[in-house]
Coordinates of N, CA, C and O in Angstrom, one line a residue:
X1 N 0.9 -1.1 0.0 CA 0.0 0.0 0.0 C 0.9 1.2 0.0 O 1.8 1.3 0.8
X2 N 0.6 2.2 -0.9 CA 1.2 3.5 -0.9 C 0.5 4.5 -0.2 O -0.7 4.6 -0.3
X3 N 1.1 5.2 0.7 CA 0.5 6.2 1.5 C 0.7 7.5 0.9 O 1.8 8.0 0.6
X4 N -0.3 8.3 0.6 CA -0.2 9.7 0.1 C 0.4 10.6 1.2 O -0.1 10.5 2.3
X5 N 1.4 11.4 0.9 CA 2.1 12.2 1.9 C 1.8 13.7 1.7 O 2.3 14.5 2.4
X6 N 1.0 14.0 0.8 CA 0.7 15.5 0.6 C 0.0 15.6 -0.8 O -0.4 14.6 -1.3
X7 N -0.1 16.8 -1.3 CA -0.7 17.0 -2.7 C 0.1 16.2 -3.7 O 1.3 16.1 -3.7
X8 N -0.7 15.6 -4.6 CA -0.1 14.7 -5.5 C 0.1 15.5 -6.8 O -0.8 16.1 -7.3
X9 N 1.4 15.7 -7.2 CA 1.7 16.4 -8.5 C 1.0 15.6 -9.6 O 0.7 14.4 -9.5
X10 N 0.7 16.3 -10.7 CA 0.1 15.7 -11.8 C -1.4 15.5 -11.8 O -2.0 14.9 -12.6
X11 N -2.1 15.9 -10.6 CA -3.4 15.7 -10.5 C -4.2 17.0 -11.0 O -3.7 18.1 -10.5
X12 N -5.2 17.0 -11.8 CA -5.9 18.2 -12.1 C -6.6 18.7 -10.9 O -6.9 17.9 -10.0
X13 N -7.0 19.9 -10.9 CA -7.7 20.5 -9.7 C -8.9 19.9 -9.3 O -9.4 20.1 -8.1
X14 N -9.7 19.2 -10.2 CA -10.8 18.7 -9.8 C -10.8 17.3 -9.2 O -11.9 16.7 -8.7
X15 N -9.6 16.8 -9.0 CA -9.3 15.5 -8.4 C -8.5 15.7 -7.1 O -7.8 16.7 -7.0
X16 N -8.7 14.8 -6.1 CA -7.8 14.8 -5.0 C -7.2 13.4 -4.7 O -7.9 12.4 -5.2
X17 N -6.1 13.4 -4.2 CA -5.4 12.0 -4.0 C -6.2 11.3 -2.8 O -6.8 11.9 -1.9
X18 N -6.3 10.0 -3.0 CA -6.9 9.2 -1.8 C -5.8 9.2 -0.7 O -4.6 9.1 -1.0
X19 N -6.3 9.1 0.5 CA -5.3 9.1 1.7 C -4.4 7.8 1.6 O -3.3 7.8 1.9
X20 N -5.0 6.7 1.2 CA -4.2 5.5 0.9 C -4.6 5.0 -0.4 O -5.6 5.2 -1.1
X21 N -3.6 4.3 -1.0 CA -3.7 3.9 -2.4 C -3.3 2.3 -2.4 O -2.4 2.0 -1.8
X22 N -4.1 1.6 -3.3 CA -3.7 0.2 -3.5 C -3.0 0.0 -4.9 O -2.6 -1.0 -5.2
X23 N -2.9 1.1 -5.6 CA -2.2 1.1 -6.9 C -0.7 1.0 -6.7 O -0.1 1.8 -5.9
X24 N 0.0 0.0 -7.2 CA 1.4 -0.2 -6.9 C 2.3 0.4 -8.0 O 3.5 0.3 -7.9
X25 N 1.8 0.9 -9.1 CA 2.6 1.4 -10.1 C 2.0 2.9 -10.4 O 1.0 3.1 -10.1
X26 N 2.9 3.6 -11.0 CA 2.5 5.1 -11.2 C 2.9 5.4 -12.6 O 4.1 5.2 -13.0
X27 N 2.1 5.9 -13.5 CA 0.7 6.0 -13.3 C 0.0 4.6 -13.4 O 0.6 3.6 -13.8
X28 N -1.2 4.5 -12.9 CA -2.1 5.6 -12.6 C -2.0 6.0 -11.1 O -1.5 5.4 -10.4
X29 N -2.6 7.3 -10.9 CA -2.7 7.8 -9.6 C -4.1 7.6 -9.1 O -5.0 7.8 -9.8
X30 N -4.1 7.0 -7.9 CA -5.4 6.8 -7.2 C -6.0 8.0 -6.8 O -5.3 8.9 -6.0
X31 N -7.2 8.4 -7.1 CA -7.7 9.7 -6.8 C -9.2 9.5 -6.6 O -9.8 8.5 -6.7
X32 N -9.8 10.8 -6.2 CA -11.3 10.8 -5.9 C -11.8 12.1 -6.5 O -11.1 13.1 -6.6
X33 N -13.1 12.0 -7.1 CA -13.8 13.1 -7.6 C -15.0 13.3 -6.7 O -15.8 12.4 -6.5
X34 N -15.0 14.5 -6.0 CA -16.2 14.8 -5.2 C -17.2 15.6 -5.9 O -17.0 16.7 -6.4
X35 N -18.4 14.9 -6.1 CA -19.6 15.5 -6.7 C -20.3 16.5 -5.8 O -21.4 16.1 -5.3
X36 N -19.8 17.6 -5.5 CA -20.3 18.5 -4.5 C -21.6 19.2 -4.9 O -22.4 19.4 -4.0
X37 N -22.0 19.3 -6.1 CA -23.2 19.9 -6.5 C -24.3 19.0 -6.8 O -25.3 19.4 -7.3
X38 N -24.2 17.7 -6.5 CA -25.2 16.7 -6.8 C -26.0 16.3 -5.5 O -25.4 16.4 -4.4
X39 N -27.1 15.8 -5.7 CA -27.9 15.3 -4.5 C -27.0 14.1 -3.9 O -26.5 13.2 -4.7
X40 N -26.9 14.1 -2.7 CA -26.1 13.1 -2.0 C -24.7 13.3 -2.1 O -24.0 12.7 -1.2
X41 N -24.2 14.3 -2.8 CA -22.9 14.7 -2.8 C -21.8 13.5 -2.7 O -20.9 13.5 -1.9
X42 N -22.0 12.5 -3.7 CA -21.1 11.3 -3.5 C -19.7 11.6 -4.1 O -19.4 12.6 -4.7
X43 N -18.9 10.7 -3.7 CA -17.6 10.8 -4.2 C -17.2 9.5 -5.0 O -17.6 8.4 -4.7
X44 N -16.6 9.7 -6.2 CA -16.2 8.6 -7.0 C -14.8 8.3 -7.0 O -13.9 9.2 -7.0
X45 N -14.5 7.0 -6.9 CA -13.1 6.6 -7.0 C -12.6 6.8 -8.4 O -13.4 6.3 -9.4
X46 N -11.5 7.4 -8.7 CA -10.9 7.5 -10.1 C -9.5 7.2 -10.2 O -8.8 7.1 -9.1
X47 N -9.1 6.8 -11.4 CA -7.7 6.6 -11.6 C -7.2 7.6 -12.7 O -8.0 7.9 -13.7
X48 N -6.1 8.2 -12.6 CA -5.5 9.3 -13.3 C -4.3 8.9 -14.0 O -3.2 8.6 -13.3
X49 N -4.1 8.9 -15.3 CA -2.9 8.8 -16.0 C -2.6 10.2 -16.6 O -3.2 10.6 -17.6
X50 N -1.7 10.9 -16.1 CA -1.4 12.3 -16.7 C -0.6 12.1 -18.1 O 0.0 11.0 -18.2
X51 N -0.7 13.1 -18.9 CA -0.1 13.0 -20.1 C 1.5 12.9 -19.9 O 2.0 13.4 -18.8
X52 N 2.2 12.2 -20.7 CA 3.6 11.9 -20.5 C 4.4 13.3 -20.8 O 5.5 13.4 -20.3
X53 N 3.8 14.1 -21.6 CA 4.4 15.4 -21.9 C 3.9 16.4 -20.8 O 2.8 16.8 -20.8
X54 N 4.9 16.8 -20.0 CA 4.6 17.9 -18.9 C 4.1 19.2 -19.6 O 3.5 19.9 -19.0
X55 N 4.5 19.3 -20.8 CA 4.2 20.8 -21.5 C 2.8 20.8 -22.0 O 2.3 21.8 -22.1
X56 N 2.1 19.6 -22.3 CA 0.8 19.8 -22.8 C 0.0 18.5 -22.7 O 0.5 17.5 -22.6
X57 N -1.3 18.8 -22.6 CA -2.3 17.7 -22.8 C -3.2 18.0 -23.9 O -4.0 19.0 -23.7
X58 N -3.1 17.3 -25.0 CA -3.9 17.7 -26.0 C -5.3 16.9 -26.1 O -6.2 17.3 -26.7
X59 N -5.2 15.7 -25.4 CA -6.5 14.8 -25.4 C -6.6 14.2 -24.0 O -5.7 13.9 -23.4
X60 N -7.9 14.2 -23.6 CA -8.3 13.6 -22.3 C -9.3 12.5 -22.7 O -10.4 12.8 -23.2
X61 N -9.0 11.3 -22.4 CA -9.9 10.2 -22.5 C -10.6 10.0 -21.2 O -10.0 9.8 -20.1
X62 N -11.9 10.2 -21.2 CA -12.8 9.8 -20.0 C -13.4 8.5 -20.2 O -14.1 8.2 -21.1
X63 N -13.0 7.6 -19.2 CA -13.6 6.3 -19.3 C -14.4 5.9 -18.1 O -14.1 6.1 -17.0
X64 N -15.6 5.4 -18.4 CA -16.6 5.0 -17.5 C -16.8 3.6 -17.5 O -17.0 2.9 -18.5
X65 N -16.9 2.9 -16.3 CA -16.9 1.5 -16.2 C -18.1 0.7 -16.3 O -19.2 1.4 -16.4
X66 N -18.1 -0.5 -16.7 CA -19.1 -1.4 -16.7 C -19.3 -2.0 -15.3 O -18.6 -1.6 -14.3
X67 N -20.2 -2.9 -15.2 CA -20.4 -3.6 -14.0 C -19.3 -4.5 -13.7 O -18.7 -5.1 -14.5
X68 N -18.8 -4.5 -12.4 CA -19.3 -4.0 -11.2 C -19.1 -2.6 -10.8 O -19.2 -2.1 -9.7
X69 N -18.5 -1.7 -11.8 CA -18.4 -0.3 -11.6 C -17.0 0.1 -10.9 O -16.9 1.2 -10.5
X70 N -16.0 -0.7 -11.1 CA -14.7 -0.4 -10.4 C -13.7 -0.1 -11.5 O -13.3 -0.8 -12.3
X71 N -13.1 1.2 -11.3 CA -12.1 1.6 -12.2 C -10.8 0.7 -12.2 O -10.2 0.4 -13.3
X72 N -10.6 0.1 -11.1 CA -9.3 -0.7 -11.0 C -9.4 -2.0 -11.9 O -8.3 -2.5 -12.2
X73 N -10.5 -2.3 -12.4 CA -10.6 -3.5 -13.3 C -9.9 -3.2 -14.6 O -9.7 -4.1 -15.3
X74 N -9.7 -1.9 -14.9 CA -9.3 -1.5 -16.2 C -7.9 -1.0 -16.3 O -7.5 -0.4 -17.2
X75 N -7.1 -1.2 -15.2 CA -5.7 -0.6 -15.1 C -4.9 -1.3 -16.1 O -4.2 -0.5 -16.9
X76 N -4.9 -2.5 -16.5 CA -4.0 -3.0 -17.4 C -4.4 -2.5 -18.8 O -3.5 -2.1 -19.6
X77 N -5.7 -2.5 -19.2 CA -6.1 -2.1 -20.5 C -5.8 -0.5 -20.7 O -5.2 -0.1 -21.7
X78 N -6.2 0.2 -19.8 CA -5.9 1.7 -19.9 C -4.5 2.1 -19.8 O -4.1 3.0 -20.5
X79 N -3.7 1.3 -19.1 CA -2.2 1.6 -19.1 C -1.6 1.3 -20.4 O -0.8 2.0 -20.9
X80 N -2.1 0.3 -21.1 CA -1.6 -0.1 -22.4 C -1.9 1.0 -23.4 O -1.1 1.4 -24.2
X81 N -3.2 1.5 -23.3 CA -3.7 2.6 -24.2 C -2.7 3.9 -24.0 O -2.1 4.4 -24.9
X82 N -2.5 4.1 -22.7 CA -1.6 5.3 -22.3 C -0.2 5.1 -22.8 O 0.4 6.1 -23.3
X83 N 0.3 4.0 -22.6 CA 1.8 3.6 -22.9 C 2.0 3.7 -24.4 O 3.1 4.0 -24.8
X84 N 1.0 3.3 -25.2 CA 1.3 3.2 -26.7 C 0.8 4.3 -27.4 O 1.0 4.4 -28.6
X85 N 0.2 5.3 -26.9 CA -0.1 6.6 -27.5 C 1.1 7.3 -27.8 O 1.8 7.7 -26.9
X86 N 1.4 7.5 -29.2 CA 2.7 8.1 -29.6 C 3.0 9.6 -29.3 O 4.2 9.9 -29.1
X87 N 2.0 10.4 -29.1 CA 2.3 11.9 -29.0 C 2.8 12.2 -27.5 O 3.4 13.2 -27.4
X88 N 2.4 11.4 -26.5 CA 2.7 11.7 -25.2 C 1.8 12.8 -24.5 O 2.0 13.2 -23.4
X89 N 0.8 13.2 -25.3 CA -0.1 14.3 -24.8 C -1.5 13.8 -24.4 O -2.4 14.6 -24.3
X90 N -1.7 12.5 -24.3 CA -2.9 11.9 -23.8 C -3.0 11.8 -22.3 O -2.0 11.1 -21.7
X91 N -4.0 12.2 -21.7 CA -4.3 12.0 -20.2 C -5.5 11.1 -20.2 O -6.4 11.2 -21.1
X92 N -5.6 10.2 -19.3 CA -6.7 9.4 -19.1 C -7.3 9.5 -17.7 O -6.6 9.4 -16.7
X93 N -8.6 9.6 -17.7 CA -9.4 9.5 -16.3 C -10.3 8.5 -16.4 O -11.3 8.5 -17.2
X94 N -10.3 7.5 -15.4 CA -11.2 6.3 -15.4 C -12.0 6.5 -14.1 O -11.4 6.7 -13.0
X95 N -13.3 6.6 -14.2 CA -14.1 6.8 -12.9 C -15.0 5.6 -12.6 O -15.6 5.0 -13.5
X96 N -14.9 5.2 -11.4 CA -15.8 4.1 -10.9 C -17.2 4.8 -10.8 O -17.4 6.0 -10.7
X97 N -18.2 3.9 -10.8 CA -19.6 4.4 -10.7 C -19.8 4.8 -9.2 O -19.2 4.2 -8.3
X98 N -20.6 5.7 -9.0 CA -21.0 6.2 -7.7 C -21.5 5.1 -6.9 O -22.3 4.3 -7.3
X99 N -21.1 4.9 -5.6 CA -21.7 3.9 -4.8 C -21.1 2.4 -5.0 O -21.6 1.5 -4.5
X100 N -20.1 2.4 -5.9 CA -19.6 1.0 -6.3 C -18.2 0.7 -5.8 O -17.7 -0.4 -6.1
X101 N -17.6 1.6 -5.1 CA -16.2 1.5 -4.8 C -15.9 1.5 -3.3 O -16.3 2.4 -2.6
X102 N -15.1 0.5 -2.8 CA -14.7 0.5 -1.4 C -13.7 1.4 -1.1 O -13.5 1.7 0.1
X103 N -13.0 2.1 -2.0 CA -11.9 3.1 -1.8 C -12.5 4.5 -1.3 O -11.8 5.2 -0.7
X104 N -13.7 4.8 -1.4 CA -14.3 6.0 -1.0 C -15.5 5.8 -0.1 O -16.1 4.6 0.0
X105 N -16.0 6.8 0.6 CA -17.2 6.8 1.5 C -18.3 6.2 0.7 O -18.5 6.6 -0.5
X106 N -19.1 5.3 1.4 CA -20.3 4.9 0.5 C -21.3 5.9 0.3 O -21.4 6.9 0.9
X107 N -22.1 5.7 -0.8 CA -23.2 6.6 -1.2 C -24.5 5.9 -0.8 O -24.6 4.8 -1.0
X108 N -25.5 6.8 -0.3 CA -26.7 6.2 0.0 C -27.4 5.7 -1.3 O -27.2 6.3 -2.4
X109 N -27.9 4.5 -1.3 CA -28.2 3.7 -2.4 C -29.3 4.5 -3.4 O -29.4 4.4 -4.5
X110 N -30.0 5.5 -2.7 CA -31.0 6.4 -3.4 C -30.2 7.3 -4.4 O -30.8 7.8 -5.2
X111 N -28.9 7.5 -4.1 CA -28.2 8.4 -5.0 C -27.2 7.6 -5.8 O -26.2 8.2 -6.3
X112 N -27.4 6.3 -6.2 CA -26.7 5.6 -7.1 C -27.4 5.0 -8.2 O -26.9 4.1 -8.9
X113 N -28.5 5.5 -8.5 CA -29.3 5.0 -9.6 C -28.8 5.5 -10.9 O -27.8 6.3 -11.0
X114 N -29.3 4.9 -12.1 CA -28.7 5.3 -13.3 C -28.9 6.8 -13.7 O -27.9 7.4 -14.3
X115 N -30.0 7.5 -13.3 CA -30.1 8.9 -13.5 C -28.9 9.7 -12.9 O -28.3 10.6 -13.5
X116 N -28.6 9.3 -11.6 CA -27.6 10.0 -10.9 C -26.2 9.7 -11.5 O -25.3 10.5 -11.6
X117 N -26.1 8.4 -12.0 CA -24.8 8.1 -12.7 C -24.5 8.9 -13.9 O -23.5 9.4 -14.2
X118 N -25.6 9.2 -14.7 CA -25.6 10.1 -15.9 C -25.2 11.5 -15.4 O -24.3 12.1 -16.0
X119 N -25.9 12.1 -14.5 CA -25.6 13.3 -13.9 C -24.1 13.4 -13.4 O -23.5 14.5 -13.6
X120 N -23.6 12.4 -12.8 CA -22.2 12.3 -12.4 C -21.2 12.5 -13.5 O -20.2 13.2 -13.4
X121 N -21.5 11.8 -14.6 CA -20.7 11.9 -15.8 C -20.7 13.3 -16.4 O -19.6 13.9 -16.7
X122 N -21.9 13.9 -16.4 CA -22.0 15.3 -16.8 C -21.0 16.3 -15.9 O -20.3 17.1 -16.5
X123 N -21.1 16.0 -14.6 CA -20.2 16.8 -13.7 C -18.7 16.6 -14.0 O -18.0 17.6 -14.0
X124 N -18.3 15.4 -14.2 CA -16.9 15.1 -14.6 C -16.5 15.7 -16.0 O -15.5 16.5 -16.0
X125 N -17.4 15.6 -16.9 CA -17.1 16.2 -18.1 C -17.0 17.7 -18.1 O -16.1 18.3 -18.7
X126 N -17.9 18.3 -17.3 CA -17.9 19.8 -17.2 C -16.5 20.2 -16.4 O -15.9 21.2 -16.8
X127 N -16.1 19.5 -15.4 CA -14.8 19.7 -14.8 C -13.7 19.6 -15.7 O -12.8 20.5 -15.7
X128 N -13.6 18.6 -16.6 CA -12.5 18.5 -17.5 C -12.6 19.6 -18.6 O -11.6 20.2 -18.9
X129 N -13.7 19.9 -19.0 CA -13.9 21.0 -20.1 C -13.5 22.3 -19.4 O -12.8 23.1 -20.2
X130 N -13.8 22.6 -18.2 CA -13.3 23.8 -17.6 C -11.9 23.9 -17.2 O -11.3 25.0 -17.1
X131 N -11.3 22.7 -17.1 CA -9.8 22.8 -16.7 C -8.8 22.8 -17.9 O -7.8 23.5 -17.8
X132 N -9.2 22.1 -19.0 CA -8.3 22.1 -20.1 C -8.6 23.2 -21.1 O -9.7 23.6 -21.3
X133 N -7.5 23.6 -21.8 CA -7.7 24.7 -22.8 C -8.7 24.4 -23.9 O -8.9 23.2 -24.2
X134 N -9.3 25.4 -24.4 CA -10.2 25.2 -25.6 C -9.3 24.5 -26.7 O -8.2 24.8 -26.9
X135 N -9.9 23.6 -27.3 CA -9.2 22.8 -28.4 C -8.6 21.5 -27.9 O -8.3 20.7 -28.7
X136 N -8.6 21.3 -26.6 CA -8.3 19.9 -26.0 C -9.5 19.0 -26.4 O -10.6 19.2 -26.2
X137 N -9.0 17.9 -27.0 CA -10.0 16.8 -27.4 C -10.5 16.0 -26.2 O -9.5 15.7 -25.3
X138 N -11.7 15.9 -25.9 CA -12.2 15.1 -24.9 C -13.0 13.8 -25.5 O -13.9 14.0 -26.3
X139 N -12.4 12.7 -25.2 CA -13.0 11.5 -25.8 C -13.8 10.7 -24.6 O -13.2 10.5 -23.6
X140 N -15.0 10.4 -24.8 CA -15.8 9.6 -23.9 C -15.8 8.2 -24.3 O -16.1 7.9 -25.4
X141 N -15.4 7.4 -23.4 CA -15.4 5.9 -23.7 C -15.9 5.2 -22.5 O -15.9 5.7 -21.3
X142 N -16.5 4.0 -22.6 CA -17.1 3.3 -21.6 C -17.1 1.8 -21.9 O -17.0 1.4 -23.1
X143 N -17.4 1.0 -20.9 CA -17.6 -0.4 -21.2 C -18.9 -0.8 -20.6 O -19.2 -0.3 -19.5
X144 N -19.8 -1.5 -21.3 CA -21.0 -2.0 -20.9 C -21.9 -0.9 -20.4 O -22.2 0.0 -21.2
X145 N -22.4 -0.8 -19.2 CA -23.3 0.2 -18.7 C -22.6 1.5 -18.8 O -23.3 2.6 -19.0
X146 N -21.3 1.6 -18.8 CA -20.6 2.9 -18.9 C -20.9 3.4 -20.3 O -21.0 4.7 -20.4
X147 N -21.0 2.6 -21.3 CA -21.2 3.1 -22.7 C -22.6 3.6 -22.6 O -22.9 4.6 -23.3
X148 N -23.6 2.9 -22.1 CA -25.0 3.4 -22.1 C -25.1 4.8 -21.4 O -25.8 5.6 -21.9
X149 N -24.4 4.9 -20.3 CA -24.4 6.2 -19.5 C -23.9 7.3 -20.4 O -24.4 8.4 -20.5
X150 N -22.8 7.0 -21.2 CA -22.3 8.0 -22.1 C -23.3 8.4 -23.1 O -23.4 9.6 -23.5
X151 N -24.0 7.4 -23.7 CA -25.0 7.7 -24.7 C -26.1 8.6 -24.2 O -26.5 9.6 -24.9
X152 N -26.4 8.4 -22.9 CA -27.4 9.2 -22.3 C -26.9 10.6 -22.1 O -27.6 11.7 -22.3
X153 N -25.6 10.8 -21.7 CA -24.9 12.1 -21.6 C -25.0 12.8 -22.9 O -25.4 14.0 -23.0
X154 N -24.7 12.1 -23.9 CA -24.6 12.6 -25.3 C -26.0 13.2 -25.7 O -26.2 14.3 -26.3
X155 N -27.0 12.3 -25.5 CA -28.4 12.8 -25.8 C -28.8 14.0 -25.0 O -29.4 15.0 -25.5
X156 N -28.5 14.0 -23.8 CA -28.8 15.2 -22.9 C -28.0 16.4 -23.4 O -28.7 17.5 -23.6
X157 N -26.8 16.4 -23.7 CA -26.0 17.4 -24.2 C -26.5 18.0 -25.6 O -26.6 19.2 -25.8
X158 N -26.9 17.0 -26.4 CA -27.4 17.4 -27.8 C -28.7 18.2 -27.6 O -28.9 19.1 -28.4
X159 N -29.5 17.9 -26.6 CA -30.7 18.7 -26.4 C -30.4 20.1 -25.8 O -31.2 21.0 -26.0
X160 N -29.3 20.2 -25.0 CA -29.0 21.4 -24.4 C -28.2 22.4 -25.3 O -28.2 23.6 -25.0
X161 N -27.6 21.9 -26.3 CA -26.8 22.8 -27.2 C -27.5 22.9 -28.5 O -27.7 22.0 -29.2
X162 N -27.7 24.2 -28.9 CA -28.6 24.4 -30.2 C -27.6 24.0 -31.4 O -26.5 24.0 -31.4

C-alpha cells in the first residue's frame, strides 16, 4: 500500500489524492472526484494517467466502467492505451460508478441509480472541459453500462446545445 503524503503532483484541480492507495505502479494515480453539486454529494473513485508530456495535454480520455463499476478492473487495459499513445499528450481519467467502490465513502443507495450516474458523468465532463484549454479533445469511452451512460450524456447534451 502506498500512502499519500501530501498534494499529488500531476493531478488536475478537480481530483484529490486518496489518503491510501492500492495502486502499486505510477501511473495511474489513485484519486477521488467529489460531486459536491449533486444530490447526495457522492464521491467517485478515479484513476488518473497524466499526459507523458509535462508541457501539454492535447487529449483527455474519460473512461466510465461497466459492472461492477470499479475503475481498478481496467488498469491493465488503460495503461496499455496510455503507454502506446505516440504523442505523449494523452491523459486518461477512469471513474468508478458512484456507490460501487470500497476506496471512497459509501453513497446512499438512493443516490446511485442510473439517472444519478448520468448526472455524475456530466459533472466530470464539465470539470474536464473547464480545466483544459479550448481545443483539447475530450473522448468519452465506456464499457458495458458505462457506454450506455455516455450515450445518455450525449443525448442530454445534444438537447442542451442548439
